[in-house]
């Protein structure tokens, strides 16, 4: 198959108008632009509407427990760092249940690419507040409004010296595609937080709400300046910046482990299988 058809998976079951459709399309177009074939990448997810993402793409997949995509993705990357390994999840999945794993994946700087579909609410379980829900937001489970302060994933990532930190928006398709391509090509861990309206359950952060606030950062922003990046990461409200907020040149984990830095572990396993077969043949001859 040619073009985007070669990534064709199951028919999506998201709500009409969901921001996930734009993310899926931008992701496929980024793969095509980079010439990445279905057998050359793997997508790992947990639970949630975003967790269904790998069902809708033809590729290697692993769909596991809520919030546990990053440990599995790390294992796959260590076994075969030649493969593009992607983790996807929602804001609840990655910043709530998976928060602990996210911290340590950033610290290790493994070359996994993480795309968070951030709709600021739990969608699959019908609308309770997530870590990125805005303070005061009224939901079915928070009738008096969210009492906790809104979690800021960009500020946390910059504070932890995360290798690549970016924010995209499902309503700005072309820009999002370019961010995904940049994340693919970064050597270490990449976090792309994607603002994504939930048309069914989040009546606050709508397309109109984002449209009045998001803007693309220009060349005046230097993503290698960590102090200025932190200031950008804190910007939220009337103005919300999109683009690469921060990046550094820390070496990725897989290149710092001596036993796999030269060649992927899967290649060594293949050689072990060859040795095992030769040994088995020798034993049969002996006996």
PDB file of C-alpha atoms in Angstrom:
ATOM      1  CA  UNK A   1       0.000   0.000   0.000  1.00  0.00           C
ATOM      2  CA  UNK A   2       1.100   3.561  -0.659  1.00  0.00           C
ATOM      3  CA  UNK A   3       0.623   6.856   1.183  1.00  0.00           C
ATOM      4  CA  UNK A   4      -1.356   7.058   4.402  1.00  0.00           C
ATOM      5  CA  UNK A   5      -3.284   3.879   3.503  1.00  0.00           C
ATOM      6  CA  UNK A   6      -0.340   1.767   4.626  1.00  0.00           C
ATOM      7  CA  UNK A   7      -1.009   2.949   8.211  1.00  0.00           C
ATOM      8  CA  UNK A   8      -4.714   2.105   8.015  1.00  0.00           C
ATOM      9  CA  UNK A   9      -5.998   0.458  11.205  1.00  0.00           C
ATOM     10  CA  UNK A  10      -9.456  -0.087  12.680  1.00  0.00           C
ATOM     11  CA  UNK A  11     -12.210   2.518  12.255  1.00  0.00           C
ATOM     12  CA  UNK A  12     -11.955   5.035  15.165  1.00  0.00           C
ATOM     13  CA  UNK A  13     -14.766   5.033  17.712  1.00  0.00           C
ATOM     14  CA  UNK A  14     -14.146   8.545  19.052  1.00  0.00           C
ATOM     15  CA  UNK A  15     -16.952  11.144  19.213  1.00  0.00           C
ATOM     16  CA  UNK A  16     -17.485  13.221  16.047  1.00  0.00           C
ATOM     17  CA  UNK A  17     -15.406  16.390  16.370  1.00  0.00           C
ATOM     18  CA  UNK A  18     -12.955  14.876  18.884  1.00  0.00           C
ATOM     19  CA  UNK A  19      -9.461  16.403  18.712  1.00  0.00           C
ATOM     20  CA  UNK A  20      -8.013  12.898  18.544  1.00  0.00           C
ATOM     21  CA  UNK A  21      -8.870  12.680  14.839  1.00  0.00           C
ATOM     22  CA  UNK A  22      -6.578  15.585  14.018  1.00  0.00           C
ATOM     23  CA  UNK A  23      -3.795  14.089  16.162  1.00  0.00           C
ATOM     24  CA  UNK A  24      -4.146  10.731  14.396  1.00  0.00           C
ATOM     25  CA  UNK A  25      -3.966  12.355  10.961  1.00  0.00           C
ATOM     26  CA  UNK A  26      -0.974  14.536  11.887  1.00  0.00           C
ATOM     27  CA  UNK A  27       0.793  11.486  13.326  1.00  0.00           C
ATOM     28  CA  UNK A  28       0.289   9.427  10.148  1.00  0.00           C
ATOM     29  CA  UNK A  29       1.430  12.318   7.955  1.00  0.00           C
ATOM     30  CA  UNK A  30       4.556  12.760  10.084  1.00  0.00           C
ATOM     31  CA  UNK A  31       5.333   9.041   9.677  1.00  0.00           C
ATOM     32  CA  UNK A  32       4.888   9.293   5.934  1.00  0.00           C
ATOM     33  CA  UNK A  33       7.021  12.433   5.705  1.00  0.00           C
ATOM     34  CA  UNK A  34       9.820  10.652   7.583  1.00  0.00           C
ATOM     35  CA  UNK A  35       9.497   7.515   5.424  1.00  0.00           C
ATOM     36  CA  UNK A  36       8.788   5.280   8.430  1.00  0.00           C
ATOM     37  CA  UNK A  37       7.104   1.984   7.501  1.00  0.00           C
ATOM     38  CA  UNK A  38       4.567   0.204   9.788  1.00  0.00           C
ATOM     39  CA  UNK A  39       7.051  -2.519  10.791  1.00  0.00           C
ATOM     40  CA  UNK A  40       9.631   0.085  11.859  1.00  0.00           C
ATOM     41  CA  UNK A  41       7.766   1.558  14.830  1.00  0.00           C
ATOM     42  CA  UNK A  42       5.849   0.453  17.889  1.00  0.00           C
ATOM     43  CA  UNK A  43       3.129   2.299  19.809  1.00  0.00           C
ATOM     44  CA  UNK A  44       2.519   1.570  23.484  1.00  0.00           C
ATOM     45  CA  UNK A  45      -0.570   2.789  25.339  1.00  0.00           C
ATOM     46  CA  UNK A  46      -2.532   2.316  28.525  1.00  0.00           C
ATOM     47  CA  UNK A  47      -6.235   2.950  29.129  1.00  0.00           C
ATOM     48  CA  UNK A  48      -8.418   5.828  27.959  1.00  0.00           C
ATOM     49  CA  UNK A  49      -9.675   7.359  24.739  1.00  0.00           C
ATOM     50  CA  UNK A  50      -6.073   8.178  23.823  1.00  0.00           C
ATOM     51  CA  UNK A  51      -5.181   4.618  24.804  1.00  0.00           C
ATOM     52  CA  UNK A  52      -7.146   3.438  21.761  1.00  0.00           C
ATOM     53  CA  UNK A  53      -4.743   5.318  19.478  1.00  0.00           C
ATOM     54  CA  UNK A  54      -2.613   2.288  18.438  1.00  0.00           C
ATOM     55  CA  UNK A  55      -5.786   0.368  17.488  1.00  0.00           C
ATOM     56  CA  UNK A  56      -6.284   2.835  14.674  1.00  0.00           C
ATOM     57  CA  UNK A  57      -2.825   2.541  13.125  1.00  0.00           C
ATOM     58  CA  UNK A  58      -1.230  -0.435  11.406  1.00  0.00           C
ATOM     59  CA  UNK A  59       2.000  -1.014  13.324  1.00  0.00           C
ATOM     60  CA  UNK A  60       3.543  -2.988  16.194  1.00  0.00           C
ATOM     61  CA  UNK A  61       1.466  -2.310  19.314  1.00  0.00           C
ATOM     62  CA  UNK A  62       1.210  -2.987  23.028  1.00  0.00           C
ATOM     63  CA  UNK A  63      -1.930  -1.924  24.911  1.00  0.00           C
ATOM     64  CA  UNK A  64      -1.520  -2.418  28.655  1.00  0.00           C
ATOM     65  CA  UNK A  65      -2.552  -1.133  32.058  1.00  0.00           C
ATOM     66  CA  UNK A  66      -3.671   2.372  32.979  1.00  0.00           C
ATOM     67  CA  UNK A  67      -0.639   4.642  33.352  1.00  0.00           C
ATOM     68  CA  UNK A  68       1.959   1.935  32.656  1.00  0.00           C
ATOM     69  CA  UNK A  69       2.861   2.597  29.030  1.00  0.00           C
ATOM     70  CA  UNK A  70       6.264   4.164  29.730  1.00  0.00           C
ATOM     71  CA  UNK A  71       7.885   1.181  31.528  1.00  0.00           C
ATOM     72  CA  UNK A  72       6.857  -1.093  28.652  1.00  0.00           C
ATOM     73  CA  UNK A  73       8.055   1.436  26.074  1.00  0.00           C
ATOM     74  CA  UNK A  74      11.377   1.701  27.931  1.00  0.00           C
ATOM     75  CA  UNK A  75      11.816  -2.083  27.820  1.00  0.00           C
ATOM     76  CA  UNK A  76      11.087  -2.214  24.094  1.00  0.00           C
ATOM     77  CA  UNK A  77      13.514   0.621  23.401  1.00  0.00           C
ATOM     78  CA  UNK A  78      16.276  -1.062  25.408  1.00  0.00           C
ATOM     79  CA  UNK A  79      15.708  -4.341  23.556  1.00  0.00           C
ATOM     80  CA  UNK A  80      15.727  -2.695  20.149  1.00  0.00           C
ATOM     81  CA  UNK A  81      16.855   0.922  20.098  1.00  0.00           C
ATOM     82  CA  UNK A  82      16.855   0.834  16.299  1.00  0.00           C
ATOM     83  CA  UNK A  83      13.046   0.903  16.415  1.00  0.00           C
ATOM     84  CA  UNK A  84      10.995   4.089  16.810  1.00  0.00           C
ATOM     85  CA  UNK A  85       9.138   3.564  20.097  1.00  0.00           C
ATOM     86  CA  UNK A  86       6.145   5.795  20.812  1.00  0.00           C
ATOM     87  CA  UNK A  87       4.025   6.039  23.952  1.00  0.00           C
ATOM     88  CA  UNK A  88       0.585   7.678  23.901  1.00  0.00           C
ATOM     89  CA  UNK A  89      -1.898   8.460  26.626  1.00  0.00           C
ATOM     90  CA  UNK A  90      -4.275  11.044  27.987  1.00  0.00           C
ATOM     91  CA  UNK A  91      -3.602  13.619  30.693  1.00  0.00           C
ATOM     92  CA  UNK A  92      -5.125  11.344  33.333  1.00  0.00           C
ATOM     93  CA  UNK A  93      -3.200   8.309  32.116  1.00  0.00           C
ATOM     94  CA  UNK A  94       0.204  10.004  31.924  1.00  0.00           C
ATOM     95  CA  UNK A  95       0.063  12.815  34.510  1.00  0.00           C
ATOM     96  CA  UNK A  96      -2.159  10.950  37.015  1.00  0.00           C
ATOM     97  CA  UNK A  97      -1.754   7.160  37.139  1.00  0.00           C
ATOM     98  CA  UNK A  98       1.546   7.218  35.254  1.00  0.00           C
ATOM     99  CA  UNK A  99       3.066  10.284  36.922  1.00  0.00           C
ATOM    100  CA  UNK A 100       5.767   8.379  38.762  1.00  0.00           C
ATOM    101  CA  UNK A 101       6.895   6.603  35.583  1.00  0.00           C
ATOM    102  CA  UNK A 102       6.965   9.904  33.700  1.00  0.00           C
ATOM    103  CA  UNK A 103       9.349  11.487  36.220  1.00  0.00           C
ATOM    104  CA  UNK A 104      11.890   8.709  35.933  1.00  0.00           C
ATOM    105  CA  UNK A 105      11.608   8.357  32.169  1.00  0.00           C
ATOM    106  CA  UNK A 106      12.533  12.024  31.887  1.00  0.00           C
ATOM    107  CA  UNK A 107      15.430  11.525  34.279  1.00  0.00           C
ATOM    108  CA  UNK A 108      16.805   8.556  32.322  1.00  0.00           C
ATOM    109  CA  UNK A 109      16.350  10.262  28.935  1.00  0.00           C
ATOM    110  CA  UNK A 110      15.464   7.034  27.124  1.00  0.00           C
ATOM    111  CA  UNK A 111      14.749   7.646  23.432  1.00  0.00           C
ATOM    112  CA  UNK A 112      10.976   7.104  23.698  1.00  0.00           C
ATOM    113  CA  UNK A 113       8.586   9.643  22.137  1.00  0.00           C
ATOM    114  CA  UNK A 114       5.598  10.484  24.333  1.00  0.00           C
ATOM    115  CA  UNK A 115       2.488  12.190  22.949  1.00  0.00           C
ATOM    116  CA  UNK A 116      -0.055  13.192  25.583  1.00  0.00           C
ATOM    117  CA  UNK A 117      -3.598  13.898  24.362  1.00  0.00           C
ATOM    118  CA  UNK A 118      -4.374  16.596  26.909  1.00  0.00           C
ATOM    119  CA  UNK A 119      -8.128  17.273  26.948  1.00  0.00           C
ATOM    120  CA  UNK A 120      -8.071  18.320  30.624  1.00  0.00           C
ATOM    121  CA  UNK A 121     -10.604  15.679  31.654  1.00  0.00           C
ATOM    122  CA  UNK A 122     -11.068  11.903  31.920  1.00  0.00           C
ATOM    123  CA  UNK A 123     -12.956  11.013  28.725  1.00  0.00           C
ATOM    124  CA  UNK A 124     -13.333   7.221  28.802  1.00  0.00           C
ATOM    125  CA  UNK A 125     -14.764   7.268  32.329  1.00  0.00           C
ATOM    126  CA  UNK A 126     -17.169  10.088  31.453  1.00  0.00           C
ATOM    127  CA  UNK A 127     -15.903  13.339  32.752  1.00  0.00           C
ATOM    128  CA  UNK A 128     -14.241  13.553  36.137  1.00  0.00           C
ATOM    129  CA  UNK A 129     -11.411  16.067  36.660  1.00  0.00           C
ATOM    130  CA  UNK A 130      -7.895  15.110  35.593  1.00  0.00           C
ATOM    131  CA  UNK A 131      -4.600  16.606  36.848  1.00  0.00           C
ATOM    132  CA  UNK A 132      -4.709  19.281  34.119  1.00  0.00           C
ATOM    133  CA  UNK A 133      -8.323  20.340  34.758  1.00  0.00           C
ATOM    134  CA  UNK A 134      -8.409  24.021  35.632  1.00  0.00           C
ATOM    135  CA  UNK A 135      -9.019  24.981  39.229  1.00  0.00           C
ATOM    136  CA  UNK A 136     -12.722  25.731  39.785  1.00  0.00           C
ATOM    137  CA  UNK A 137     -13.918  23.672  36.827  1.00  0.00           C
ATOM    138  CA  UNK A 138     -17.278  22.010  37.615  1.00  0.00           C
ATOM    139  CA  UNK A 139     -17.682  18.361  36.589  1.00  0.00           C
ATOM    140  CA  UNK A 140     -20.052  15.506  37.492  1.00  0.00           C
ATOM    141  CA  UNK A 141     -17.645  14.400  40.219  1.00  0.00           C
ATOM    142  CA  UNK A 142     -16.599  17.906  41.294  1.00  0.00           C
ATOM    143  CA  UNK A 143     -19.976  19.746  41.617  1.00  0.00           C
ATOM    144  CA  UNK A 144     -18.341  22.467  43.747  1.00  0.00           C
ATOM    145  CA  UNK A 145     -15.485  22.904  41.291  1.00  0.00           C
ATOM    146  CA  UNK A 146     -11.970  21.438  41.159  1.00  0.00           C
ATOM    147  CA  UNK A 147     -10.183  22.280  44.402  1.00  0.00           C
ATOM    148  CA  UNK A 148      -6.651  21.228  43.423  1.00  0.00           C
ATOM    149  CA  UNK A 149      -4.263  23.501  41.560  1.00  0.00           C
ATOM    150  CA  UNK A 150      -3.887  22.710  37.861  1.00  0.00           C
ATOM    151  CA  UNK A 151      -0.874  20.514  37.044  1.00  0.00           C
ATOM    152  CA  UNK A 152       1.617  22.101  34.626  1.00  0.00           C
ATOM    153  CA  UNK A 153       3.411  19.343  32.662  1.00  0.00           C
ATOM    154  CA  UNK A 154       5.586  21.775  30.699  1.00  0.00           C
ATOM    155  CA  UNK A 155       6.974  23.461  33.815  1.00  0.00           C
ATOM    156  CA  UNK A 156       7.629  20.102  35.447  1.00  0.00           C
ATOM    157  CA  UNK A 157       9.453  18.828  32.359  1.00  0.00           C
ATOM    158  CA  UNK A 158      11.699  21.891  32.114  1.00  0.00           C
ATOM    159  CA  UNK A 159      12.420  21.742  35.846  1.00  0.00           C
ATOM    160  CA  UNK A 160      13.506  18.082  35.434  1.00  0.00           C
ATOM    161  CA  UNK A 161      15.757  18.964  32.468  1.00  0.00           C
ATOM    162  CA  UNK A 162      13.671  16.761  30.147  1.00  0.00           C
ATOM    163  CA  UNK A 163      15.423  16.366  26.779  1.00  0.00           C
ATOM    164  CA  UNK A 164      12.665  17.669  24.462  1.00  0.00           C
ATOM    165  CA  UNK A 165       9.586  19.545  25.675  1.00  0.00           C
ATOM    166  CA  UNK A 166       6.922  20.809  23.278  1.00  0.00           C
ATOM    167  CA  UNK A 167       3.258  21.757  23.191  1.00  0.00           C
ATOM    168  CA  UNK A 168       0.981  21.318  20.189  1.00  0.00           C
ATOM    169  CA  UNK A 169      -2.704  21.900  19.518  1.00  0.00           C
ATOM    170  CA  UNK A 170      -5.099  19.560  17.720  1.00  0.00           C
ATOM    171  CA  UNK A 171      -6.706  22.581  16.042  1.00  0.00           C
ATOM    172  CA  UNK A 172      -3.394  23.578  14.387  1.00  0.00           C
ATOM    173  CA  UNK A 173      -2.801  20.464  12.318  1.00  0.00           C
ATOM    174  CA  UNK A 174       0.229  21.490  10.224  1.00  0.00           C
ATOM    175  CA  UNK A 175       2.121  22.855  13.223  1.00  0.00           C
ATOM    176  CA  UNK A 176       1.369  19.701  15.197  1.00  0.00           C
ATOM    177  CA  UNK A 177       2.686  17.522  12.379  1.00  0.00           C
ATOM    178  CA  UNK A 178       5.985  19.405  12.413  1.00  0.00           C
ATOM    179  CA  UNK A 179       6.276  19.051  16.194  1.00  0.00           C
ATOM    180  CA  UNK A 180       5.729  15.298  15.880  1.00  0.00           C
ATOM    181  CA  UNK A 181       8.487  15.114  13.252  1.00  0.00           C
ATOM    182  CA  UNK A 182      10.861  17.061  15.493  1.00  0.00           C
ATOM    183  CA  UNK A 183      10.077  14.699  18.376  1.00  0.00           C
ATOM    184  CA  UNK A 184      10.737  11.663  16.167  1.00  0.00           C
ATOM    185  CA  UNK A 185      14.156  13.024  15.266  1.00  0.00           C
ATOM    186  CA  UNK A 186      15.263  13.980  18.763  1.00  0.00           C
ATOM    187  CA  UNK A 187      17.771  11.503  20.176  1.00  0.00           C
ATOM    188  CA  UNK A 188      16.465  11.266  23.752  1.00  0.00           C
ATOM    189  CA  UNK A 189      13.104  11.392  25.499  1.00  0.00           C
ATOM    190  CA  UNK A 190      10.519  13.654  23.867  1.00  0.00           C
ATOM    191  CA  UNK A 191       7.372  14.934  25.558  1.00  0.00           C
ATOM    192  CA  UNK A 192       4.759  16.575  23.346  1.00  0.00           C
ATOM    193  CA  UNK A 193       1.722  17.798  25.258  1.00  0.00           C
ATOM    194  CA  UNK A 194      -1.143  18.148  22.757  1.00  0.00           C
ATOM    195  CA  UNK A 195      -4.051  20.380  23.729  1.00  0.00           C
ATOM    196  CA  UNK A 196      -7.129  18.566  22.511  1.00  0.00           C
ATOM    197  CA  UNK A 197     -10.744  19.708  22.973  1.00  0.00           C
ATOM    198  CA  UNK A 198     -13.130  17.054  24.320  1.00  0.00           C
ATOM    199  CA  UNK A 199     -16.380  18.030  22.598  1.00  0.00           C
ATOM    200  CA  UNK A 200     -18.557  15.777  24.787  1.00  0.00           C
ATOM    201  CA  UNK A 201     -17.328  16.267  28.348  1.00  0.00           C
ATOM    202  CA  UNK A 202     -15.225  19.435  28.607  1.00  0.00           C
ATOM    203  CA  UNK A 203     -17.462  22.447  27.974  1.00  0.00           C
ATOM    204  CA  UNK A 204     -14.821  24.952  29.153  1.00  0.00           C
ATOM    205  CA  UNK A 205     -11.705  24.283  27.053  1.00  0.00           C
ATOM    206  CA  UNK A 206     -13.419  24.263  23.657  1.00  0.00           C
ATOM    207  CA  UNK A 207     -12.030  24.956  20.162  1.00  0.00           C
ATOM    208  CA  UNK A 208     -13.204  28.552  20.573  1.00  0.00           C
ATOM    209  CA  UNK A 209     -11.532  28.834  24.000  1.00  0.00           C
ATOM    210  CA  UNK A 210      -8.206  27.602  22.629  1.00  0.00           C
ATOM    211  CA  UNK A 211      -8.581  29.572  19.400  1.00  0.00           C
ATOM    212  CA  UNK A 212      -8.647  32.822  21.385  1.00  0.00           C
ATOM    213  CA  UNK A 213      -5.506  31.939  23.335  1.00  0.00           C
ATOM    214  CA  UNK A 214      -2.985  29.673  21.589  1.00  0.00           C
ATOM    215  CA  UNK A 215      -0.170  31.166  19.511  1.00  0.00           C
ATOM    216  CA  UNK A 216       2.926  29.800  17.799  1.00  0.00           C
ATOM    217  CA  UNK A 217       6.199  30.892  19.346  1.00  0.00           C
ATOM    218  CA  UNK A 218       8.525  32.594  16.867  1.00  0.00           C
ATOM    219  CA  UNK A 219      12.283  32.445  16.321  1.00  0.00           C
ATOM    220  CA  UNK A 220      12.795  34.902  19.168  1.00  0.00           C
ATOM    221  CA  UNK A 221      12.306  32.034  21.608  1.00  0.00           C
ATOM    222  CA  UNK A 222      15.513  30.077  22.208  1.00  0.00           C
ATOM    223  CA  UNK A 223      14.472  26.582  23.443  1.00  0.00           C
ATOM    224  CA  UNK A 224      18.021  25.928  24.702  1.00  0.00           C
ATOM    225  CA  UNK A 225      17.751  28.772  27.221  1.00  0.00           C
ATOM    226  CA  UNK A 226      16.372  26.894  30.202  1.00  0.00           C
ATOM    227  CA  UNK A 227      15.449  29.967  32.270  1.00  0.00           C
ATOM    228  CA  UNK A 228      13.454  31.528  29.431  1.00  0.00           C
ATOM    229  CA  UNK A 229      11.948  28.127  28.646  1.00  0.00           C
ATOM    230  CA  UNK A 230      10.690  27.885  32.197  1.00  0.00           C
ATOM    231  CA  UNK A 231       9.048  31.294  31.854  1.00  0.00           C
ATOM    232  CA  UNK A 232       7.320  30.092  28.662  1.00  0.00           C
ATOM    233  CA  UNK A 233       6.232  26.897  30.390  1.00  0.00           C
ATOM    234  CA  UNK A 234       4.502  28.981  33.071  1.00  0.00           C
ATOM    235  CA  UNK A 235       2.528  30.992  30.493  1.00  0.00           C
ATOM    236  CA  UNK A 236      -1.125  29.914  30.666  1.00  0.00           C
ATOM    237  CA  UNK A 237      -4.352  31.875  30.584  1.00  0.00           C
ATOM    238  CA  UNK A 238      -5.004  34.645  28.061  1.00  0.00           C
ATOM    239  CA  UNK A 239      -1.968  33.470  26.065  1.00  0.00           C
ATOM    240  CA  UNK A 240      -0.810  29.867  25.610  1.00  0.00           C
ATOM    241  CA  UNK A 241       2.428  29.254  23.660  1.00  0.00           C
ATOM    242  CA  UNK A 242       2.780  26.419  21.126  1.00  0.00           C
ATOM    243  CA  UNK A 243       6.051  24.986  19.864  1.00  0.00           C
ATOM    244  CA  UNK A 244       9.317  23.614  21.237  1.00  0.00           C
ATOM    245  CA  UNK A 245       9.571  25.110  24.688  1.00  0.00           C
ATOM    246  CA  UNK A 246      12.834  23.456  25.713  1.00  0.00           C
ATOM    247  CA  UNK A 247      15.466  21.051  24.447  1.00  0.00           C
ATOM    248  CA  UNK A 248      18.972  20.031  25.467  1.00  0.00           C
ATOM    249  CA  UNK A 249      21.774  17.755  24.309  1.00  0.00           C
ATOM    250  CA  UNK A 250      21.855  15.183  27.101  1.00  0.00           C
ATOM    251  CA  UNK A 251      22.939  11.749  25.804  1.00  0.00           C
ATOM    252  CA  UNK A 252      20.119   9.217  25.666  1.00  0.00           C
ATOM    253  CA  UNK A 253      20.115   6.204  27.997  1.00  0.00           C
ATOM    254  CA  UNK A 254      20.579   3.522  25.346  1.00  0.00           C
ATOM    255  CA  UNK A 255      23.869   5.084  24.228  1.00  0.00           C
ATOM    256  CA  UNK A 256      25.180   5.167  27.793  1.00  0.00           C
ATOM    257  CA  UNK A 257      24.708   1.429  28.446  1.00  0.00           C
ATOM    258  CA  UNK A 258      27.934  -0.283  27.271  1.00  0.00           C
ATOM    259  CA  UNK A 259      26.402  -3.689  26.447  1.00  0.00           C
ATOM    260  CA  UNK A 260      23.841  -2.254  23.994  1.00  0.00           C
ATOM    261  CA  UNK A 261      25.462   0.959  22.802  1.00  0.00           C
ATOM    262  CA  UNK A 262      27.116  -0.792  19.842  1.00  0.00           C
ATOM    263  CA  UNK A 263      24.209  -2.896  18.589  1.00  0.00           C
ATOM    264  CA  UNK A 264      20.587  -3.541  19.617  1.00  0.00           C
ATOM    265  CA  UNK A 265      19.986  -6.360  22.053  1.00  0.00           C
ATOM    266  CA  UNK A 266      17.707  -8.126  19.540  1.00  0.00           C
ATOM    267  CA  UNK A 267      20.704  -8.620  17.242  1.00  0.00           C
ATOM    268  CA  UNK A 268      22.574 -10.357  20.034  1.00  0.00           C
ATOM    269  CA  UNK A 269      19.568 -12.545  20.719  1.00  0.00           C
ATOM    270  CA  UNK A 270      19.567 -13.567  17.069  1.00  0.00           C
ATOM    271  CA  UNK A 271      23.222 -14.582  17.371  1.00  0.00           C
ATOM    272  CA  UNK A 272      22.432 -16.491  20.560  1.00  0.00           C
ATOM    273  CA  UNK A 273      19.695 -18.404  18.712  1.00  0.00           C
ATOM    274  CA  UNK A 274      22.224 -19.320  15.998  1.00  0.00           C
ATOM    275  CA  UNK A 275      24.722 -20.569  18.608  1.00  0.00           C
ATOM    276  CA  UNK A 276      21.957 -22.506  20.356  1.00  0.00           C
ATOM    277  CA  UNK A 277      21.041 -24.303  17.116  1.00  0.00           C
ATOM    278  CA  UNK A 278      24.688 -25.167  16.403  1.00  0.00           C
ATOM    279  CA  UNK A 279      25.144 -26.472  19.944  1.00  0.00           C
ATOM    280  CA  UNK A 280      21.961 -28.546  19.659  1.00  0.00           C
ATOM    281  CA  UNK A 281      23.168 -30.044  16.345  1.00  0.00           C
ATOM    282  CA  UNK A 282      26.554 -30.911  17.915  1.00  0.00           C
ATOM    283  CA  UNK A 283      24.916 -32.627  20.870  1.00  0.00           C
ATOM    284  CA  UNK A 284      22.683 -34.696  18.586  1.00  0.00           C
ATOM    285  CA  UNK A 285      25.782 -35.789  16.629  1.00  0.00           C
ATOM    286  CA  UNK A 286      27.631 -36.676  19.846  1.00  0.00           C
ATOM    287  CA  UNK A 287      24.822 -38.774  21.265  1.00  0.00           C
TER     288      UNK A 287
END
